[in-house]
CSV table of C-alpha atoms and ligand atoms in Angstrom, one decimal:
chain,number,residue,atom,x,y,z
P,243,UNK,CA,25.5,39.7,-19.8
P,244,UNK,CA,28.0,37.4,-21.7
P,245,UNK,CA,29.4,36.5,-18.1
P,246,UNK,CA,26.2,35.6,-16.6
P,247,UNK,CA,25.4,33.2,-20.0
P,248,UNK,CA,28.6,31.4,-19.5
P,249,UNK,CA,27.9,30.8,-15.6
P,250,UNK,CA,24.5,29.6,-16.4
P,251,UNK,CA,25.7,27.4,-19.2
P,252,UNK,CA,28.3,26.0,-17.0
P,253,UNK,CA,25.7,25.1,-14.3
P,254,UNK,CA,23.4,23.5,-16.8
P,255,UNK,CA,26.4,21.3,-17.9
P,256,UNK,CA,27.4,20.5,-14.5
P,257,UNK,CA,24.0,19.5,-13.6
P,258,UNK,CA,23.6,17.0,-16.9
P,259,UNK,CA,26.9,15.5,-16.0
P,260,UNK,CA,25.8,15.0,-12.5
P,261,UNK,CA,22.3,13.7,-13.7
P,262,UNK,CA,23.9,11.5,-16.1
P,263,UNK,CA,26.2,10.1,-13.4
P,264,UNK,CA,23.4,9.5,-11.1
P,265,UNK,CA,21.4,7.9,-13.9
P,266,UNK,CA,24.3,5.5,-14.6
P,267,UNK,CA,24.1,4.1,-11.1
P,268,UNK,CA,20.7,2.8,-11.8
P,269,UNK,CA,20.9,-0.9,-13.0
P,270,UNK,CA,19.2,-4.4,-12.5
P,271,UNK,CA,21.5,-7.4,-12.3
P,272,UNK,CA,20.0,-10.8,-12.9
P,273,UNK,CA,21.8,-13.9,-11.3
P,274,UNK,CA,21.4,-17.5,-10.0
P,275,UNK,CA,20.3,-18.1,-6.5
P,276,UNK,CA,20.5,-21.8,-6.0
P,277,UNK,CA,18.3,-24.7,-7.0
P,278,UNK,CA,15.2,-26.0,-5.9
P,279,UNK,CA,15.0,-29.8,-5.2
P,280,UNK,CA,13.2,-30.6,-8.4
P,281,UNK,CA,16.1,-28.9,-10.2
P,282,UNK,CA,14.4,-25.5,-11.3
P,283,UNK,CA,16.5,-22.5,-11.1
P,284,UNK,CA,15.9,-19.6,-8.5
P,285,UNK,CA,17.1,-16.2,-9.6
P,286,UNK,CA,18.0,-13.1,-7.7
P,287,UNK,CA,17.3,-9.5,-9.1
P,288,UNK,CA,19.5,-6.9,-7.9
P,289,UNK,CA,18.0,-3.2,-8.1
P,290,UNK,CA,20.2,-0.3,-7.9
P,291,UNK,CA,19.0,3.0,-7.9
P,292,UNK,CA,20.6,6.5,-8.4
P,293,UNK,CA,21.4,6.9,-4.9
P,294,UNK,CA,23.2,3.8,-4.4
P,295,UNK,CA,20.3,2.0,-2.4
P,296,UNK,CA,19.8,-1.6,-3.4
P,297,UNK,CA,17.0,-4.2,-3.2
P,298,UNK,CA,17.3,-7.8,-3.8
P,299,UNK,CA,14.4,-10.0,-4.8
P,300,UNK,CA,14.5,-13.7,-5.5
P,301,UNK,CA,12.2,-15.5,-7.6
P,302,UNK,CA,11.1,-18.0,-4.9
P,303,UNK,CA,8.4,-16.6,-2.9
P,304,UNK,CA,9.0,-13.3,-4.6
P,305,UNK,CA,10.9,-12.7,-1.5
P,306,UNK,CA,12.9,-9.3,-0.9
P,307,UNK,CA,15.9,-11.0,0.8
P,308,UNK,CA,18.3,-7.7,0.9
P,309,UNK,CA,17.3,-4.1,1.3
P,310,UNK,CA,20.3,-1.4,1.8
P,311,UNK,CA,19.1,1.9,2.8
P,312,UNK,CA,21.3,4.8,4.2
P,313,UNK,CA,21.5,6.0,7.5
P,314,UNK,CA,21.9,9.8,8.5
P,315,UNK,CA,25.5,9.6,7.8
P,316,UNK,CA,25.1,7.9,4.6
P,317,UNK,CA,26.1,4.4,5.6
P,318,UNK,CA,24.1,1.6,4.0
P,319,UNK,CA,22.8,-1.4,6.1
P,320,UNK,CA,20.6,-4.4,5.0
P,321,UNK,CA,17.6,-3.5,6.9
P,322,UNK,CA,15.4,-6.6,6.3
P,323,UNK,CA,15.4,-10.3,7.8
P,324,UNK,CA,16.5,-13.2,5.5
P,325,UNK,CA,18.6,-15.9,4.7
P,326,UNK,CA,21.9,-16.1,2.8
P,327,UNK,CA,20.7,-19.5,0.9
P,328,UNK,CA,17.7,-21.0,-0.8
P,329,UNK,CA,17.8,-24.1,1.3
P,330,UNK,CA,17.2,-22.0,4.4
P,331,UNK,CA,13.8,-20.5,2.7
P,332,UNK,CA,12.8,-24.0,1.7
P,333,UNK,CA,13.2,-25.5,5.2
P,334,UNK,CA,12.0,-22.4,7.6
P,335,UNK,CA,8.7,-20.9,7.8
P,336,UNK,CA,8.7,-17.5,9.1
P,337,UNK,CA,7.7,-15.7,5.5
P,338,UNK,CA,10.7,-13.5,5.5
P,339,UNK,CA,10.2,-10.8,2.8
P,340,UNK,CA,7.8,-12.9,0.9
P,341,UNK,CA,4.5,-12.1,-1.0
P,342,UNK,CA,1.8,-14.1,0.8
P,343,UNK,CA,-1.5,-15.5,-0.5
P,344,UNK,CA,-3.8,-16.1,-2.1
P,345,UNK,CA,-5.2,-15.0,1.1
P,346,UNK,CA,-2.8,-13.4,3.4
P,347,UNK,CA,-3.4,-13.7,7.1
P,348,UNK,CA,-6.1,-15.8,8.7
P,349,UNK,CA,-9.5,-17.4,7.7
P,350,UNK,CA,-11.4,-18.9,10.6
P,351,UNK,CA,-11.0,-22.9,10.5
P,352,UNK,CA,-10.0,-22.3,6.9
P,353,UNK,CA,-13.8,-22.3,5.7
P,354,UNK,CA,-15.6,-19.6,3.7
P,355,UNK,CA,-18.8,-19.6,1.7
P,356,UNK,CA,-18.8,-17.8,-1.8
P,357,UNK,CA,-22.0,-17.8,-4.1
P,358,UNK,CA,-23.5,-20.6,-2.0
P,359,UNK,CA,-20.6,-22.8,-2.4
P,360,UNK,CA,-18.5,-23.6,0.9
P,361,UNK,CA,-14.8,-24.0,0.5
P,362,UNK,CA,-12.4,-25.9,2.9
P,363,UNK,CA,-9.0,-24.5,2.9
P,364,UNK,CA,-5.7,-26.1,4.7
P,365,UNK,CA,-5.8,-25.2,8.7
P,366,UNK,CA,-2.3,-24.5,8.9
P,367,UNK,CA,-2.0,-22.4,11.8
P,368,UNK,CA,-3.8,-23.9,14.9
P,369,UNK,CA,-7.6,-24.4,13.7
P,370,UNK,CA,-7.1,-21.6,11.0
P,371,UNK,CA,-5.9,-21.1,7.6
P,372,UNK,CA,-2.9,-18.6,7.4
P,373,UNK,CA,-1.0,-16.8,4.3
P,374,UNK,CA,-2.3,-19.0,1.7
P,375,UNK,CA,-2.0,-22.6,3.1
P,376,UNK,CA,0.6,-25.2,3.0
P,377,UNK,CA,2.4,-23.9,-0.1
P,378,UNK,CA,1.1,-20.3,-0.6
P,379,UNK,CA,2.7,-17.7,-2.8
P,380,UNK,CA,5.7,-17.6,-0.6
P,381,UNK,CA,6.6,-21.2,-1.5
P,382,UNK,CA,6.4,-21.3,-5.2
P,383,UNK,CA,8.7,-20.3,-8.1
P,384,UNK,CA,7.6,-17.0,-10.0
P,385,UNK,CA,8.7,-16.2,-13.0
P,386,UNK,CA,10.2,-12.8,-13.7
P,387,UNK,CA,11.4,-9.7,-15.8
P,388,UNK,CA,13.4,-6.5,-15.5
P,389,UNK,CA,11.5,-3.4,-15.9
P,390,UNK,CA,12.6,0.3,-15.9
P,391,UNK,CA,11.7,3.7,-15.9
P,392,UNK,CA,13.3,7.2,-16.0
P,393,UNK,CA,13.0,7.2,-12.0
P,394,UNK,CA,13.0,3.5,-11.0
P,395,UNK,CA,14.4,0.1,-11.5
P,396,UNK,CA,12.5,-3.0,-10.8
P,397,UNK,CA,11.5,-6.6,-11.3
P,398,UNK,CA,8.1,-7.9,-12.4
P,399,UNK,CA,7.2,-11.1,-11.2
P,400,UNK,CA,4.5,-13.5,-12.6
P,401,UNK,CA,2.5,-16.3,-11.0
P,402,UNK,CA,-0.7,-18.5,-12.1
P,403,UNK,CA,-2.3,-20.1,-9.0
P,404,UNK,CA,-4.4,-22.7,-10.8
P,405,UNK,CA,-8.0,-23.4,-10.0
P,406,UNK,CA,-8.2,-25.5,-6.9
P,407,UNK,CA,-4.6,-24.8,-5.6
P,408,UNK,CA,-4.5,-24.9,-2.0
P,409,UNK,CA,-8.5,-25.3,-2.2
P,410,UNK,CA,-9.0,-21.7,-3.6
P,411,UNK,CA,-11.4,-21.6,-6.7
P,412,UNK,CA,-10.4,-20.0,-9.8
P,413,UNK,CA,-7.4,-19.7,-11.8
P,414,UNK,CA,-5.7,-16.6,-10.6
P,415,UNK,CA,-3.0,-14.7,-12.7
P,416,UNK,CA,-0.9,-12.5,-10.6
P,417,UNK,CA,1.5,-10.1,-11.3
P,418,UNK,CA,3.6,-8.2,-8.7
P,419,UNK,CA,6.2,-5.5,-9.5
P,420,UNK,CA,8.7,-4.3,-7.1
P,421,UNK,CA,10.2,-0.9,-7.9
P,422,UNK,CA,13.1,0.9,-6.4
P,423,UNK,CA,12.7,4.3,-7.0
P,424,UNK,CA,15.5,7.1,-7.2
P,425,UNK,CA,13.5,8.6,-3.9
P,426,UNK,CA,14.4,5.3,-2.0
P,427,UNK,CA,11.1,4.0,-2.1
P,428,UNK,CA,10.4,0.3,-2.4
P,429,UNK,CA,6.9,0.3,-4.2
P,430,UNK,CA,5.1,-2.7,-5.0
P,431,UNK,CA,2.4,-3.0,-7.3
P,432,UNK,CA,-0.2,-6.1,-7.4
P,433,UNK,CA,-2.2,-7.0,-10.2
P,434,UNK,CA,-4.5,-9.9,-10.5
P,435,UNK,CA,-7.4,-11.3,-12.5
P,436,UNK,CA,-9.6,-14.6,-12.3
P,437,UNK,CA,-11.7,-16.8,-14.5
P,438,UNK,CA,-14.1,-17.8,-11.6
P,439,UNK,CA,-15.4,-16.1,-8.5
P,440,UNK,CA,-12.6,-16.3,-5.8
P,441,UNK,CA,-11.0,-14.2,-2.8
P,442,UNK,CA,-7.9,-12.7,-3.0
P,443,UNK,CA,-5.6,-10.8,-0.4
P,444,UNK,CA,-2.0,-10.9,-1.2
P,445,UNK,CA,0.6,-9.0,1.0
P,446,UNK,CA,4.3,-8.4,1.4
P,447,UNK,CA,5.8,-9.9,4.5
P,448,UNK,CA,9.0,-8.1,5.0
P,449,UNK,CA,10.5,-8.0,8.4
P,450,UNK,CA,12.3,-4.6,9.1
P,451,UNK,CA,14.8,-3.6,11.5
P,452,UNK,CA,16.0,-0.1,10.7
P,453,UNK,CA,19.1,-0.5,12.7
P,454,UNK,CA,20.3,-3.3,10.4
P,455,UNK,CA,19.1,-7.1,10.5
P,456,UNK,CA,20.3,-8.9,13.4
P,457,UNK,CA,21.1,-5.6,15.2
P,458,UNK,CA,18.8,-6.2,18.3
P,459,UNK,CA,15.2,-6.0,18.9
P,460,UNK,CA,12.7,-3.3,17.4
P,461,UNK,CA,11.0,-2.3,20.8
P,462,UNK,CA,12.8,1.1,20.6
P,463,UNK,CA,11.7,1.8,17.1
P,464,UNK,CA,8.9,4.5,17.1
P,465,UNK,CA,5.8,3.5,15.4
P,466,UNK,CA,2.8,5.6,14.1
P,467,UNK,CA,-0.2,3.9,12.6
P,468,UNK,CA,-2.8,6.2,11.1
P,469,UNK,CA,-5.8,4.3,12.6
P,470,UNK,CA,-8.6,5.0,15.2
P,471,UNK,CA,-9.7,1.6,15.3
P,472,UNK,CA,-8.5,-2.0,15.3
P,473,UNK,CA,-9.9,-5.5,14.7
P,474,UNK,CA,-10.0,-7.4,18.1
P,475,UNK,CA,-9.5,-11.0,17.9
P,476,UNK,CA,-10.2,-14.2,19.9
P,477,UNK,CA,-7.4,-16.6,21.3
P,478,UNK,CA,-6.6,-17.9,17.8
P,479,UNK,CA,-6.3,-14.5,16.2
P,480,UNK,CA,-9.4,-14.5,14.3
P,481,UNK,CA,-11.2,-11.0,14.2
P,482,UNK,CA,-14.7,-11.2,16.0
P,483,UNK,CA,-16.3,-8.3,13.5
P,484,UNK,CA,-15.8,-5.7,16.3
P,485,UNK,CA,-14.0,-2.5,15.3
P,486,UNK,CA,-12.6,-1.2,18.4
P,487,UNK,CA,-11.4,2.4,19.3
P,488,UNK,CA,-7.6,2.4,19.9
P,489,UNK,CA,-8.2,5.6,22.1
P,490,UNK,CA,-7.0,4.7,25.8
P,491,UNK,CA,-5.5,1.2,24.9
P,492,UNK,CA,-1.9,0.2,24.0
P,493,UNK,CA,-3.1,0.1,20.3
P,494,UNK,CA,-3.2,3.9,20.1
P,495,UNK,CA,-0.5,4.6,17.8
P,496,UNK,CA,-2.0,7.8,16.3
P,497,UNK,CA,1.1,9.7,17.6
P,498,UNK,CA,4.5,7.9,17.3
P,499,UNK,CA,5.2,5.7,20.2
P,500,UNK,CA,8.0,3.1,21.0
P,501,UNK,CA,6.9,-0.3,20.1
P,502,UNK,CA,7.9,-1.5,23.4
P,503,UNK,CA,6.5,1.3,25.7
P,504,UNK,CA,3.3,-0.5,26.4
P,505,UNK,CA,3.9,-4.1,25.0
P,506,UNK,CA,3.9,-5.7,28.8
P,507,UNK,CA,0.7,-4.3,29.8
P,508,UNK,CA,-1.9,-6.5,31.0
P,509,UNK,CA,-4.2,-6.4,28.1
P,510,UNK,CA,-6.2,-9.2,27.0
P,511,UNK,CA,-5.5,-8.5,23.2
P,512,UNK,CA,-1.9,-8.3,23.9
P,513,UNK,CA,-2.0,-11.5,25.6
P,514,UNK,CA,-3.6,-13.2,22.8
P,515,UNK,CA,-1.2,-11.9,20.4
P,516,UNK,CA,1.8,-12.5,22.6
P,517,UNK,CA,2.5,-8.9,21.7
P,518,UNK,CA,1.2,-6.9,18.8
P,519,UNK,CA,-0.3,-9.2,16.0
P,520,UNK,CA,-3.4,-7.4,14.7
P,521,UNK,CA,-5.1,-5.4,11.9
P,522,UNK,CA,-5.6,-1.6,12.3
P,523,UNK,CA,-8.3,0.0,10.4
P,524,UNK,CA,-6.8,2.6,8.2
P,525,UNK,CA,-8.0,6.1,8.4
P,526,UNK,CA,-7.0,6.9,4.8
P,527,UNK,CA,-9.5,6.4,1.9
P,528,UNK,CA,-9.4,2.8,0.8
P,529,UNK,CA,-8.2,2.5,-2.9
P,530,UNK,CA,-6.0,5.8,-2.9
P,531,UNK,CA,-2.3,5.7,-2.1
P,532,UNK,CA,-2.2,7.3,1.3
P,533,UNK,CA,-0.1,7.2,4.5
P,534,UNK,CA,-0.8,4.3,6.8
P,535,UNK,CA,1.9,4.2,9.1
P,536,UNK,CA,5.7,5.4,9.8
P,537,UNK,CA,8.6,3.8,11.8
P,538,UNK,CA,11.6,5.8,13.2
P,539,UNK,CA,15.0,4.3,14.7
P,540,UNK,CA,16.8,7.0,16.5
P,541,UNK,CA,20.5,5.6,16.7
P,542,UNK,CA,20.6,5.1,12.7
P,543,UNK,CA,18.1,8.0,12.1
P,544,UNK,CA,16.2,5.9,9.5
P,545,UNK,CA,12.7,6.6,9.0
P,546,UNK,CA,10.3,4.5,7.2
P,547,UNK,CA,6.8,5.5,5.9
P,548,UNK,CA,4.1,3.1,4.6
P,549,UNK,CA,1.7,4.1,1.9
P,550,UNK,CA,-0.9,1.8,0.8
P,551,UNK,CA,-4.2,1.6,-1.2
P,552,UNK,CA,-5.4,-0.9,1.1
P,553,UNK,CA,-8.1,-0.4,4.0
P,554,UNK,CA,-5.9,-2.5,6.8
P,555,UNK,CA,-2.4,-3.0,8.3
P,556,UNK,CA,-1.5,-6.1,10.2
P,557,UNK,CA,1.4,-4.8,12.6
P,558,UNK,CA,3.4,-7.9,13.8
P,559,UNK,CA,6.3,-7.4,16.1
P,560,UNK,CA,8.1,-10.6,15.6
P,561,UNK,CA,6.5,-12.4,18.8
P,562,UNK,CA,7.5,-15.8,17.2
P,563,UNK,CA,11.1,-15.1,16.5
P,564,UNK,CA,12.8,-17.2,19.1
P,565,UNK,CA,16.5,-17.2,18.1
P,566,UNK,CA,16.2,-20.5,16.2
P,567,UNK,CA,16.7,-18.7,13.0
P,568,UNK,CA,20.1,-18.1,11.9
P,569,UNK,CA,19.8,-15.3,9.3
P,570,UNK,CA,22.1,-13.7,6.7
P,571,UNK,CA,25.9,-13.4,7.7
P,572,UNK,CA,25.2,-15.9,10.5
P,573,UNK,CA,23.2,-13.5,12.6
P,574,UNK,CA,20.8,-14.5,14.9
P,575,UNK,CA,17.1,-13.3,14.9
P,576,UNK,CA,15.9,-13.4,18.4
P,577,UNK,CA,12.7,-12.5,20.0
P,578,UNK,CA,11.1,-9.2,18.0
P,579,UNK,CA,14.0,-8.4,16.0
P,580,UNK,CA,11.9,-7.5,13.2
P,581,UNK,CA,8.5,-6.0,12.5
P,582,UNK,CA,6.1,-6.4,9.8
P,583,UNK,CA,3.6,-3.9,8.4
P,584,UNK,CA,1.4,-6.0,6.0
P,585,UNK,CA,-1.1,-3.8,4.0
P,586,UNK,CA,-4.2,-5.9,3.6
P,587,UNK,CA,-7.8,-6.4,3.8
P,588,UNK,CA,-8.8,-7.6,7.3
P,589,UNK,CA,-8.4,-11.0,8.4
P,590,UNK,CA,-11.4,-13.0,8.2
P,591,UNK,CA,-13.1,-10.8,5.8
P,592,UNK,CA,-14.7,-13.6,3.9
P,593,UNK,CA,-16.7,-14.6,6.7
P,594,UNK,CA,-17.3,-11.0,7.8
P,595,UNK,CA,-19.9,-9.4,5.4
P,596,UNK,CA,-19.5,-6.1,7.2
P,597,UNK,CA,-15.6,-6.0,6.3
P,598,UNK,CA,-14.4,-4.7,2.9
P,599,UNK,CA,-15.0,-7.5,0.5
P,600,UNK,CA,-12.0,-9.7,-0.9
P,601,UNK,CA,-14.0,-11.3,-3.7
P,602,UNK,CA,-12.8,-11.0,-7.1
P,603,UNK,CA,-14.9,-12.0,-10.1
P,604,UNK,CA,-14.2,-12.7,-13.7
P,605,UNK,CA,-13.9,-9.3,-15.7
P,606,UNK,CA,-12.7,-7.4,-12.6
P,607,UNK,CA,-9.1,-6.6,-11.8
P,608,UNK,CA,-7.5,-6.7,-8.5
P,609,UNK,CA,-5.1,-4.1,-7.9
P,610,UNK,CA,-3.1,-3.0,-4.7
P,611,UNK,CA,-0.1,-0.6,-4.5
P,612,UNK,CA,1.9,-0.2,-1.2
P,613,UNK,CA,5.2,1.6,-0.9
P,614,UNK,CA,7.8,1.7,1.9
P,615,UNK,CA,9.6,5.0,1.6
P,616,UNK,CA,13.0,5.4,3.4
P,617,UNK,CA,14.6,8.8,4.6
P,618,UNK,CA,16.7,9.9,7.6
P,619,UNK,CA,16.2,12.4,10.3
Y,33,LIG,C1,1.5,-12.5,10.4
Y,33,LIG,C2,0.5,-13.2,11.5
Y,33,LIG,C3,1.5,-13.8,12.6
Y,33,LIG,C4,2.4,-14.7,12.2
Y,33,LIG,C5,3.3,-14.1,11.2
Y,33,LIG,C6,4.4,-14.9,10.5
Y,33,LIG,O1,2.0,-11.3,10.9
Y,33,LIG,O2,-0.3,-12.5,11.8
Y,33,LIG,O3,0.6,-14.2,13.4
Y,33,LIG,O4,2.0,-15.9,11.7
Y,33,LIG,O5,2.5,-13.4,9.9
Y,33,LIG,O6,5.0,-15.7,11.4
């Protein structure tokens, strides 16, 4: 009897010690990350969880510029595309790792009508508006503070998008919190309020390569998207309003399929997107956090699942990357070296009354949670 007490006691003590050890790995460090041309300081927050996974976030653009996750042998690699220096983020435009908005993705001709008034936004992508305009949320300096819980460390970022900024109505107060949990989840919580009716659709624009950034293209990654329909587009990538079944098309990712398996098929939608650059209509219930997509990379064993409260998912496979970007550690980002899974409301929603609404009014609160969860197989 006494013996088993002693054994039990020692096991409990061991568990406590190892828990304490784990918890002691958890930390957030705050350091300067260069200056903007007007002299304002950009900061970098380094989040470390109990497993030694790491996320680094800069206050310019609310950009996740590094994300270290283990492979099946426990070796960590940085699995997101990004730049070493602030200067590159200022010069170059592919939205690496940023929060984009006020409206993520496209609005046809940059126009929408709300409560009888027509608004004209910047047309910064051919004839259309893209990712909030000329200086969207990815090109502004956010303020930030550290947050912590028992099971996660994080950084909460704040931005006030003023009435009229980039042509949008209403002062929009936005909070975005990146949590790195001890279960190797990068969880993003969004919250926004406004003082006038407006439209809002922010998203995270991380480019993932589960083999490690700069380590080849993502065509061998196996993708699943939990969606039976997608929103087909015109040649300028504006949805027509139709919800088209994915069944029997290269857009069917209901079972895991290599991204490259059908990308070269003679399909008009693939031609318009120069590959995949479309919105999928998620099967899961809107407003509830549910599984939207997963990606598996066989050589590393890394597996990513994407959970979201949003109704749609833009899957973009880096079609516009052409090797002109030299990323972190001098690595070149060639064609399709990264993939984006952008949880969102559908593109062109302000002009499509049948799509879920993106209107936010005074007194209402916009919320979104999207979580990228990492494990190995
Ligand atoms: C989104 C768009 C793409 C492209 C990228 C950024 O994914 O749908 O067409 O603009 O952002 O390059």
